[in-house]
Amino acid sequence: MARAWHLKSRPDGMPTADNFELKESDLPPVGDGMIRVRNRWLSVDPYMRGRMNDVKSYVPPFQLGQPLEGGAVGEVVESKAQGFSAGDLVLHMGGWRDEAVVPAQAVRKLPDLGAEPQQFLGVLGTTGATAYFGLVDAASAKEGDIVFVSAAAGAVGSVVVQLAKAKGMTVIGSAGGADKCDYVRSLGADQVVDYRARPIVKSLSAAAPQGIDVYFDNVGGSHLDAALAVARNRARFAICGMIEGYNQREPTSLRYLMRIIAARIRLQGFLVFDYQPRMDEFYREMAPLLKSGAVKSRETIVDRLEQAPAAFLGLFRGENVGKMLVRL
Amino acid sequence: MARAWHLKSRPDGMPTADNFELKESDLPPVGDGMIRVRNRWLSVDPYMRGRMNDVKSYVPPFQLGQPLEGGAVGEVVESKAQGFSAGDLVLHMGGWRDEAVVPAQAVRKLPDLGAEPQQFLGVLGTTGATAYFGLVDAASAKEGDIVFVSAAAGAVGSVVVQLAKAKGMTVIGSAGGADKCDYVRSLGADQVVDYRARPIVKSLSAAAPQGIDVYFDNVGGSHLDAALAVARNRARFAICGMIEGYNQREPTSLRYLMRIIAARIRLQGFLVFDYQPRMDEFYREMAPLLKSGAVKSRETIVDRLEQAPAAFLGLFRGENVGKMLVRL
């Protein structure tokens, strides 16, 4: 028997524990080309909130009464697929459960980069790749740029801060509360603004008297508006996430949108999935930075499968510093 | 004596006739390197509204009690500058007046493209260049794209429609009222939506069942939101103007902004002034299209200097079809 979290009901606004149900079920047989994986680490991510709505998006919605999915790292316990044997550590999308039977072609063996397994769900996984490709590709950030990153204590944001510093940029990070701000400062950010302390447009203007060249947006809403207000000519915004809007239906209200014209600002939405063909480039860049300590991996770990929904809900209450993970 | 319109007071919201004052004054002497021009045609443009506010932007604000400025075509009546003689037709920025003394280096002789002089204030001037560079550069539009253009009966929009059709694109234009919609249809647009008839997001969804690849934004606000709602993957938006916002202080409210991520949309603000070095490319592309009739020049002409403020105010009431000009 395996246990998996199912979507019991679709959230209306902010999700609650009632939307989730942990159910036991028999695993399907391990057919040719399949492997059975015992999960060790599960990823919970803000984007999963979008999949809980019944709307078409870049990934299909979760189905009611079906198991949830998500990134996971586990150990192969049974294999009928060439190239995989019991004991292999693998990355796959059969998360939110303790054991999964998955087709080998949807599984990646952890590359040998001298890293911890759970880092492939974080700084060496989707999280780190989001930071890397958002910064260098979507925002075309380069040495000398002044970079503003929101949710800088979060999984993606904390990697953006460190990557940007490692690449010779000036970094301003935003976070909520003194502890998180201290953490962002410890990552090397040149300036940190506490968006809970006063309106972000005021604190950002003070922190960036010369304006910003790049904005890495994890938040949307008033953060995006503040970035528009202080953007320098030809600023580039990488639009990665808008967590402010995931649980609410209010439209985004932008007072400074019109500056996009006078300052020739570029806004570029992006999805990390598009960069799969460039993962080797990412590993090449990131592995040495991790090894040298220029980029540090920080995780908030919640233990036990039973706590997966609580870990997920915590993302929207700002309970994580760095990557939020569930350890089985 | 020369007569010039002065900025008497800064508009608060929508400008009124009271903000303008026509005054007589002596012209300065024509010094070395200067020419005196008798204006024949004056341009009035929405962007001038921004210069009436006392805020830093890409062009400095108009000064209270000083003459307004703007594009103009006139005839040289006196020259102390090499290369200019009486009778030459020139393009310059000493508009909003009947005669101006200007430095020759800020003046361009009308190139010989077989066009009418006033076309250099419209389809062969800033207006046409805005359409051209916005479409091909800011929006990277290409053959086969589905293009949505707002204010398609306006000066820039009407050129965008024709250029896009000439380049093999499918074009949806928006305009307000049946007459303007007929006009946009006559320009070759495949679909026309009347934003006064029903909410633009509904009419655009109906007109673009497959979505749009390009949005040429002259309007902002609900038009921009509708374009976000129907944008296809990797859509590119050229943000040219936001006339909806020029006279109001309400923030822009966007319900579909979050689609920028899932659809990897790019928004690019641009200013035509940046493309001065590429004007020869523009003339090369546009002159044959004008000659062949693929692009037609349409003007709304208001006679007499006294009517310049009325012509300008008319821009915000949608009184123009094509380029709004004042003829002296």
mmCIF file of N, CA, C and O in Angstrom, chain A residues 57-58 217 221 224-225 234 239-242 244-246 248-255 257-258 260-271 273-274, chain B residues 57-58 217 221 224-225 234 239-242 244-246 248-255 257-258 260-271 273-274:
data_model
loop_
_atom_site.group_PDB
_atom_site.id
_atom_site.type_symbol
_atom_site.label_atom_id
_atom_site.label_comp_id
_atom_site.label_asym_id
_atom_site.label_seq_id
_atom_site.Cartn_x
_atom_site.Cartn_y
_atom_site.Cartn_z
ATOM 1 N N SER A 57 -3.740 26.048 -18.235
ATOM 2 C CA SER A 57 -2.542 26.862 -18.057
ATOM 3 C C SER A 57 -1.387 26.104 -18.682
ATOM 4 O O SER A 57 -1.595 25.215 -19.500
ATOM 5 N N TYR A 58 -0.162 26.461 -18.331
ATOM 6 C CA TYR A 58 0.986 25.801 -18.943
ATOM 7 C C TYR A 58 1.149 24.371 -18.459
ATOM 8 O O TYR A 58 1.818 23.565 -19.076
ATOM 9 N N ASP A 217 10.866 39.429 -10.533
ATOM 10 C CA ASP A 217 9.572 39.517 -9.850
ATOM 11 C C ASP A 217 9.051 38.152 -9.429
ATOM 12 O O ASP A 217 8.729 37.319 -10.264
ATOM 13 N N GLY A 221 1.958 42.659 -7.991
ATOM 14 C CA GLY A 221 1.282 43.658 -7.181
ATOM 15 C C GLY A 221 2.098 44.897 -6.887
ATOM 16 O O GLY A 221 2.702 45.493 -7.785
ATOM 17 N N LEU A 224 5.790 44.978 -8.012
ATOM 18 C CA LEU A 224 5.957 45.267 -9.437
ATOM 19 C C LEU A 224 5.765 46.760 -9.705
ATOM 20 O O LEU A 224 6.515 47.377 -10.467
ATOM 21 N N ASP A 225 4.768 47.332 -9.052
ATOM 22 C CA ASP A 225 4.505 48.755 -9.240
ATOM 23 C C ASP A 225 5.692 49.598 -8.773
ATOM 24 O O ASP A 225 6.093 50.560 -9.443
ATOM 25 N N ARG A 234 15.670 51.446 -20.144
ATOM 26 C CA ARG A 234 15.933 50.102 -20.681
ATOM 27 C C ARG A 234 16.064 49.034 -19.603
ATOM 28 O O ARG A 234 16.797 48.055 -19.756
ATOM 29 N N ILE A 239 9.555 38.259 -15.183
ATOM 30 C CA ILE A 239 8.342 38.016 -14.409
ATOM 31 C C ILE A 239 8.227 36.517 -14.177
ATOM 32 O O ILE A 239 7.918 35.749 -15.094
ATOM 33 N N CYS A 240 8.510 36.148 -12.960
ATOM 34 C CA CYS A 240 8.672 34.740 -12.598
ATOM 35 C C CYS A 240 7.461 34.222 -11.845
ATOM 36 O O CYS A 240 7.007 33.095 -12.045
ATOM 37 N N GLY A 241 6.922 35.034 -10.963
ATOM 38 C CA GLY A 241 5.781 34.612 -10.158
ATOM 39 C C GLY A 241 5.066 35.816 -9.616
ATOM 40 O O GLY A 241 5.616 36.911 -9.562
ATOM 41 N N MET A 242 3.818 35.628 -9.262
ATOM 42 C CA MET A 242 3.026 36.726 -8.703
ATOM 43 C C MET A 242 2.242 36.182 -7.527
ATOM 44 O O MET A 242 1.015 36.168 -7.528
ATOM 45 N N GLU A 244 1.365 37.213 -4.833
ATOM 46 C CA GLU A 244 0.316 38.073 -4.273
ATOM 47 C C GLU A 244 -1.041 37.787 -4.912
ATOM 48 O O GLU A 244 -2.070 37.986 -4.291
ATOM 49 N N GLY A 245 -1.011 37.357 -6.172
ATOM 50 C CA GLY A 245 -2.272 37.206 -6.875
ATOM 51 C C GLY A 245 -2.807 35.787 -6.925
ATOM 52 O O GLY A 245 -3.906 35.558 -7.407
ATOM 53 N N TYR A 246 -2.037 34.812 -6.424
ATOM 54 C CA TYR A 246 -2.434 33.418 -6.627
ATOM 55 C C TYR A 246 -3.747 33.074 -5.920
ATOM 56 O O TYR A 246 -4.489 32.208 -6.369
ATOM 57 N N GLN A 248 -6.091 35.398 -4.792
ATOM 58 C CA GLN A 248 -7.114 36.448 -4.793
ATOM 59 C C GLN A 248 -7.569 36.721 -6.207
ATOM 60 O O GLN A 248 -6.856 36.501 -7.164
ATOM 61 N N ARG A 249 -8.769 37.241 -6.299
ATOM 62 C CA ARG A 249 -9.300 37.497 -7.623
ATOM 63 C C ARG A 249 -9.302 38.989 -7.961
ATOM 64 O O ARG A 249 -9.782 39.394 -8.999
ATOM 65 N N GLU A 250 -8.782 39.790 -7.069
ATOM 66 C CA GLU A 250 -8.708 41.223 -7.347
ATOM 67 C C GLU A 250 -7.720 41.479 -8.480
ATOM 68 O O GLU A 250 -6.654 40.874 -8.521
ATOM 69 N N PRO A 251 -8.056 42.377 -9.391
ATOM 70 C CA PRO A 251 -7.078 42.715 -10.420
ATOM 71 C C PRO A 251 -5.859 43.430 -9.815
ATOM 72 O O PRO A 251 -5.936 43.998 -8.728
ATOM 73 N N THR A 252 -4.753 43.370 -10.539
ATOM 74 C CA THR A 252 -3.545 44.078 -10.120
ATOM 75 C C THR A 252 -3.702 45.554 -10.446
ATOM 76 O O THR A 252 -4.119 45.916 -11.534
ATOM 77 N N SER A 253 -3.347 46.380 -9.491
ATOM 78 C CA SER A 253 -3.501 47.810 -9.678
ATOM 79 C C SER A 253 -2.117 48.441 -9.779
ATOM 80 O O SER A 253 -1.319 48.343 -8.854
ATOM 81 N N LEU A 254 -1.825 49.031 -10.916
ATOM 82 C CA LEU A 254 -0.485 49.575 -11.168
ATOM 83 C C LEU A 254 -0.556 51.074 -11.415
ATOM 84 O O LEU A 254 -1.185 51.522 -12.376
ATOM 85 N N ARG A 255 0.103 51.813 -10.548
ATOM 86 C CA ARG A 255 0.083 53.270 -10.656
ATOM 87 C C ARG A 255 1.183 53.767 -11.600
ATOM 88 O O ARG A 255 1.083 54.852 -12.167
ATOM 89 N N LEU A 257 2.561 52.019 -14.279
ATOM 90 C CA LEU A 257 2.707 51.225 -15.498
ATOM 91 C C LEU A 257 3.141 52.076 -16.680
ATOM 92 O O LEU A 257 3.903 51.631 -17.542
ATOM 93 N N MET A 258 2.670 53.305 -16.714
ATOM 94 C CA MET A 258 2.947 54.126 -17.890
ATOM 95 C C MET A 258 4.434 54.434 -18.061
ATOM 96 O O MET A 258 4.854 54.801 -19.158
ATOM 97 N N ILE A 260 6.599 52.401 -18.401
ATOM 98 C CA ILE A 260 7.132 51.408 -19.335
ATOM 99 C C ILE A 260 7.508 52.051 -20.664
ATOM 100 O O ILE A 260 8.445 51.609 -21.337
ATOM 101 N N ILE A 261 6.789 53.107 -21.027
ATOM 102 C CA ILE A 261 7.055 53.768 -22.309
ATOM 103 C C ILE A 261 8.264 54.694 -22.192
ATOM 104 O O ILE A 261 9.254 54.519 -22.903
ATOM 105 N N ALA A 262 8.185 55.665 -21.295
ATOM 106 C CA ALA A 262 9.254 56.656 -21.210
ATOM 107 C C ALA A 262 10.595 56.003 -20.911
ATOM 108 O O ALA A 262 11.632 56.437 -21.415
ATOM 109 N N ALA A 263 10.597 54.961 -20.081
ATOM 110 C CA ALA A 263 11.859 54.320 -19.714
ATOM 111 C C ALA A 263 12.163 53.105 -20.588
ATOM 112 O O ALA A 263 13.153 52.416 -20.358
ATOM 113 N N ARG A 264 11.330 52.843 -21.587
ATOM 114 C CA ARG A 264 11.543 51.701 -22.514
ATOM 115 C C ARG A 264 11.795 50.419 -21.736
ATOM 116 O O ARG A 264 12.789 49.711 -21.965
ATOM 117 N N ILE A 265 10.907 50.134 -20.799
ATOM 118 C CA ILE A 265 11.083 48.949 -19.959
ATOM 119 C C ILE A 265 10.616 47.705 -20.710
ATOM 120 O O ILE A 265 9.660 47.767 -21.494
ATOM 121 N N ARG A 266 11.283 46.609 -20.465
ATOM 122 C CA ARG A 266 10.851 45.320 -21.028
ATOM 123 C C ARG A 266 10.387 44.417 -19.891
ATOM 124 O O ARG A 266 11.099 44.231 -18.909
ATOM 125 N N LEU A 267 9.189 43.874 -20.024
ATOM 126 C CA LEU A 267 8.704 42.851 -19.088
ATOM 127 C C LEU A 267 8.677 41.528 -19.831
ATOM 128 O O LEU A 267 8.088 41.442 -20.917
ATOM 129 N N GLN A 268 9.297 40.517 -19.265
ATOM 130 C CA GLN A 268 9.330 39.218 -19.931
ATOM 131 C C GLN A 268 8.877 38.132 -18.967
ATOM 132 O O GLN A 268 9.557 37.871 -17.973
ATOM 133 N N GLY A 269 7.733 37.539 -19.247
ATOM 134 C CA GLY A 269 7.312 36.382 -18.475
ATOM 135 C C GLY A 269 8.106 35.164 -18.924
ATOM 136 O O GLY A 269 8.480 35.063 -20.087
ATOM 137 N N PHE A 270 8.352 34.247 -17.999
ATOM 138 C CA PHE A 270 9.095 33.051 -18.412
ATOM 139 C C PHE A 270 8.719 31.865 -17.535
ATOM 140 O O PHE A 270 8.219 32.019 -16.419
ATOM 141 N N LEU A 271 8.968 30.687 -18.085
ATOM 142 C CA LEU A 271 8.744 29.422 -17.369
ATOM 143 C C LEU A 271 10.026 28.615 -17.438
ATOM 144 O O LEU A 271 10.613 28.442 -18.506
ATOM 145 N N PHE A 273 10.449 25.563 -17.340
ATOM 146 C CA PHE A 273 10.333 24.336 -18.134
ATOM 147 C C PHE A 273 10.863 24.518 -19.559
ATOM 148 O O PHE A 273 11.331 23.572 -20.175
ATOM 149 N N ASP A 274 10.784 25.758 -20.061
ATOM 150 C CA ASP A 274 11.289 26.014 -21.407
ATOM 151 C C ASP A 274 12.800 25.845 -21.517
ATOM 152 O O ASP A 274 13.337 25.761 -22.621
ATOM 153 N N SER B 57 10.462 63.533 -17.674
ATOM 154 C CA SER B 57 10.130 62.397 -18.529
ATOM 155 C C SER B 57 11.180 62.340 -19.617
ATOM 156 O O SER B 57 12.259 62.915 -19.481
ATOM 157 N N TYR B 58 10.862 61.642 -20.714
ATOM 158 C CA TYR B 58 11.870 61.516 -21.765
ATOM 159 C C TYR B 58 12.054 62.810 -22.532
ATOM 160 O O TYR B 58 13.043 63.003 -23.203
ATOM 161 N N ASP B 217 -0.017 48.576 -28.583
ATOM 162 C CA ASP B 217 -0.853 49.266 -27.588
ATOM 163 C C ASP B 217 -0.735 50.783 -27.695
ATOM 164 O O ASP B 217 0.320 51.357 -27.434
ATOM 165 N N GLY B 221 -4.873 50.410 -20.271
ATOM 166 C CA GLY B 221 -6.117 50.118 -19.565
ATOM 167 C C GLY B 221 -6.779 48.829 -19.996
ATOM 168 O O GLY B 221 -6.148 47.775 -20.093
ATOM 169 N N LEU B 224 -5.297 46.838 -22.939
ATOM 170 C CA LEU B 224 -4.114 46.052 -22.572
ATOM 171 C C LEU B 224 -4.523 44.783 -21.831
ATOM 172 O O LEU B 224 -3.998 43.694 -22.089
ATOM 173 N N ASP B 225 -5.484 44.939 -20.945
ATOM 174 C CA ASP B 225 -5.947 43.779 -20.180
ATOM 175 C C ASP B 225 -6.558 42.723 -21.100
ATOM 176 O O ASP B 225 -6.309 41.525 -20.957
ATOM 177 N N ARG B 234 4.262 33.239 -26.130
ATOM 178 C CA ARG B 234 5.341 34.071 -26.658
ATOM 179 C C ARG B 234 4.827 35.271 -27.443
ATOM 180 O O ARG B 234 5.467 35.746 -28.374
ATOM 181 N N ILE B 239 4.461 48.575 -26.441
ATOM 182 C CA ILE B 239 3.701 49.549 -25.657
ATOM 183 C C ILE B 239 4.107 50.938 -26.117
ATOM 184 O O ILE B 239 5.197 51.430 -25.826
ATOM 185 N N CYS B 240 3.196 51.545 -26.847
ATOM 186 C CA CYS B 240 3.484 52.788 -27.560
ATOM 187 C C CYS B 240 2.866 53.979 -26.852
ATOM 188 O O CYS B 240 3.457 55.046 -26.751
ATOM 189 N N GLY B 241 1.654 53.805 -26.357
ATOM 190 C CA GLY B 241 0.957 54.908 -25.708
ATOM 191 C C GLY B 241 -0.144 54.364 -24.836
ATOM 192 O O GLY B 241 -0.578 53.226 -24.997
ATOM 193 N N MET B 242 -0.546 55.167 -23.886
ATOM 194 C CA MET B 242 -1.625 54.753 -22.987
ATOM 195 C C MET B 242 -2.564 55.925 -22.810
ATOM 196 O O MET B 242 -2.738 56.455 -21.716
ATOM 197 N N GLU B 244 -5.538 56.310 -22.479
ATOM 198 C CA GLU B 244 -6.550 56.218 -21.416
ATOM 199 C C GLU B 244 -6.045 56.814 -20.113
ATOM 200 O O GLU B 244 -6.831 57.278 -19.299
ATOM 201 N N GLY B 245 -4.745 56.754 -19.897
ATOM 202 C CA GLY B 245 -4.210 57.169 -18.611
ATOM 203 C C GLY B 245 -3.658 58.581 -18.578
ATOM 204 O O GLY B 245 -3.279 59.071 -17.524
ATOM 205 N N TYR B 246 -3.593 59.247 -19.743
ATOM 206 C CA TYR B 246 -2.888 60.527 -19.772
ATOM 207 C C TYR B 246 -3.558 61.599 -18.921
ATOM 208 O O TYR B 246 -2.902 62.482 -18.394
ATOM 209 N N GLN B 248 -5.866 60.973 -16.367
ATOM 210 C CA GLN B 248 -6.443 60.515 -15.116
ATOM 211 C C GLN B 248 -5.369 59.998 -14.194
ATOM 212 O O GLN B 248 -4.309 59.588 -14.620
ATOM 213 N N ARG B 249 -5.649 60.026 -12.929
ATOM 214 C CA ARG B 249 -4.630 59.604 -11.970
ATOM 215 C C ARG B 249 -4.965 58.233 -11.383
ATOM 216 O O ARG B 249 -4.284 57.748 -10.507
ATOM 217 N N GLU B 250 -6.015 57.621 -11.871
ATOM 218 C CA GLU B 250 -6.351 56.281 -11.385
ATOM 219 C C GLU B 250 -5.284 55.293 -11.838
ATOM 220 O O GLU B 250 -4.830 55.345 -12.971
ATOM 221 N N PRO B 251 -4.897 54.370 -10.982
ATOM 222 C CA PRO B 251 -3.972 53.334 -11.438
ATOM 223 C C PRO B 251 -4.640 52.423 -12.470
ATOM 224 O O PRO B 251 -5.864 52.331 -12.542
ATOM 225 N N THR B 252 -3.806 51.779 -13.273
ATOM 226 C CA THR B 252 -4.311 50.814 -14.246
ATOM 227 C C THR B 252 -4.657 49.523 -13.516
ATOM 228 O O THR B 252 -3.888 49.032 -12.708
ATOM 229 N N SER B 253 -5.810 48.992 -13.838
ATOM 230 C CA SER B 253 -6.276 47.774 -13.181
ATOM 231 C C SER B 253 -6.249 46.633 -14.192
ATOM 232 O O SER B 253 -6.924 46.690 -15.217
ATOM 233 N N LEU B 254 -5.434 45.641 -13.915
ATOM 234 C CA LEU B 254 -5.252 44.537 -14.871
ATOM 235 C C LEU B 254 -5.659 43.213 -14.227
ATOM 236 O O LEU B 254 -5.074 42.780 -13.249
ATOM 237 N N ARG B 255 -6.660 42.614 -14.837
ATOM 238 C CA ARG B 255 -7.177 41.354 -14.314
ATOM 239 C C ARG B 255 -6.376 40.159 -14.858
ATOM 240 O O ARG B 255 -6.337 39.106 -14.243
ATOM 241 N N LEU B 257 -3.061 40.171 -15.887
ATOM 242 C CA LEU B 257 -1.611 40.386 -15.929
ATOM 243 C C LEU B 257 -0.840 39.095 -15.684
ATOM 244 O O LEU B 257 0.222 38.874 -16.273
ATOM 245 N N MET B 258 -1.381 38.220 -14.853
ATOM 246 C CA MET B 258 -0.633 37.027 -14.492
ATOM 247 C C MET B 258 -0.394 36.092 -15.678
ATOM 248 O O MET B 258 0.505 35.251 -15.625
ATOM 249 N N ILE B 260 1.050 36.801 -18.199
ATOM 250 C CA ILE B 260 2.380 37.112 -18.735
ATOM 251 C C ILE B 260 3.356 35.977 -18.466
ATOM 252 O O ILE B 260 4.265 35.731 -19.255
ATOM 253 N N ILE B 261 3.140 35.248 -17.365
ATOM 254 C CA ILE B 261 4.057 34.162 -17.008
ATOM 255 C C ILE B 261 3.731 32.906 -17.821
ATOM 256 O O ILE B 261 4.565 32.408 -18.569
ATOM 257 N N ALA B 262 2.509 32.418 -17.688
ATOM 258 C CA ALA B 262 2.156 31.161 -18.342
ATOM 259 C C ALA B 262 2.346 31.243 -19.851
ATOM 260 O O ALA B 262 2.754 30.278 -20.491
ATOM 261 N N ALA B 263 2.040 32.401 -20.439
ATOM 262 C CA ALA B 263 2.155 32.535 -21.897
ATOM 263 C C ALA B 263 3.489 33.146 -22.308
ATOM 264 O O ALA B 263 3.712 33.387 -23.489
ATOM 265 N N ARG B 264 4.367 33.380 -21.355
ATOM 266 C CA ARG B 264 5.703 33.959 -21.650
ATOM 267 C C ARG B 264 5.570 35.200 -22.538
ATOM 268 O O ARG B 264 6.210 35.316 -23.604
ATOM 269 N N ILE B 265 4.739 36.119 -22.107
ATOM 270 C CA ILE B 265 4.498 37.323 -22.896
ATOM 271 C C ILE B 265 5.620 38.326 -22.662
ATOM 272 O O ILE B 265 6.166 38.421 -21.576
ATOM 273 N N ARG B 266 5.957 39.047 -23.693
ATOM 274 C CA ARG B 266 6.930 40.138 -23.576
ATOM 275 C C ARG B 266 6.231 41.476 -23.780
ATOM 276 O O ARG B 266 5.516 41.654 -24.769
ATOM 277 N N LEU B 267 6.401 42.396 -22.857
ATOM 278 C CA LEU B 267 5.925 43.766 -23.025
ATOM 279 C C LEU B 267 7.150 44.655 -23.213
ATOM 280 O O LEU B 267 8.069 44.613 -22.389
ATOM 281 N N GLN B 268 7.144 45.431 -24.266
ATOM 282 C CA GLN B 268 8.293 46.296 -24.524
ATOM 283 C C GLN B 268 7.818 47.715 -24.765
ATOM 284 O O GLN B 268 7.126 47.985 -25.748
ATOM 285 N N GLY B 269 8.162 48.614 -23.844
ATOM 286 C CA GLY B 269 7.894 50.026 -24.072
ATOM 287 C C GLY B 269 8.915 50.579 -25.053
ATOM 288 O O GLY B 269 10.052 50.126 -25.097
ATOM 289 N N PHE B 270 8.498 51.558 -25.855
ATOM 290 C CA PHE B 270 9.472 52.124 -26.798
ATOM 291 C C PHE B 270 9.141 53.579 -27.103
ATOM 292 O O PHE B 270 8.016 54.028 -26.926
ATOM 293 N N LEU B 271 10.163 54.292 -27.555
ATOM 294 C CA LEU B 271 10.018 55.684 -27.974
ATOM 295 C C LEU B 271 10.590 55.819 -29.370
ATOM 296 O O LEU B 271 11.700 55.357 -29.639
ATOM 297 N N PHE B 273 11.841 58.252 -30.795
ATOM 298 C CA PHE B 273 13.050 59.076 -30.875
ATOM 299 C C PHE B 273 14.328 58.229 -30.873
ATOM 300 O O PHE B 273 15.345 58.625 -31.426
ATOM 301 N N ASP B 274 14.259 57.048 -30.262
ATOM 302 C CA ASP B 274 15.431 56.174 -30.230
ATOM 303 C C ASP B 274 15.800 55.653 -31.609
ATOM 304 O O ASP B 274 16.900 55.119 -31.800
#
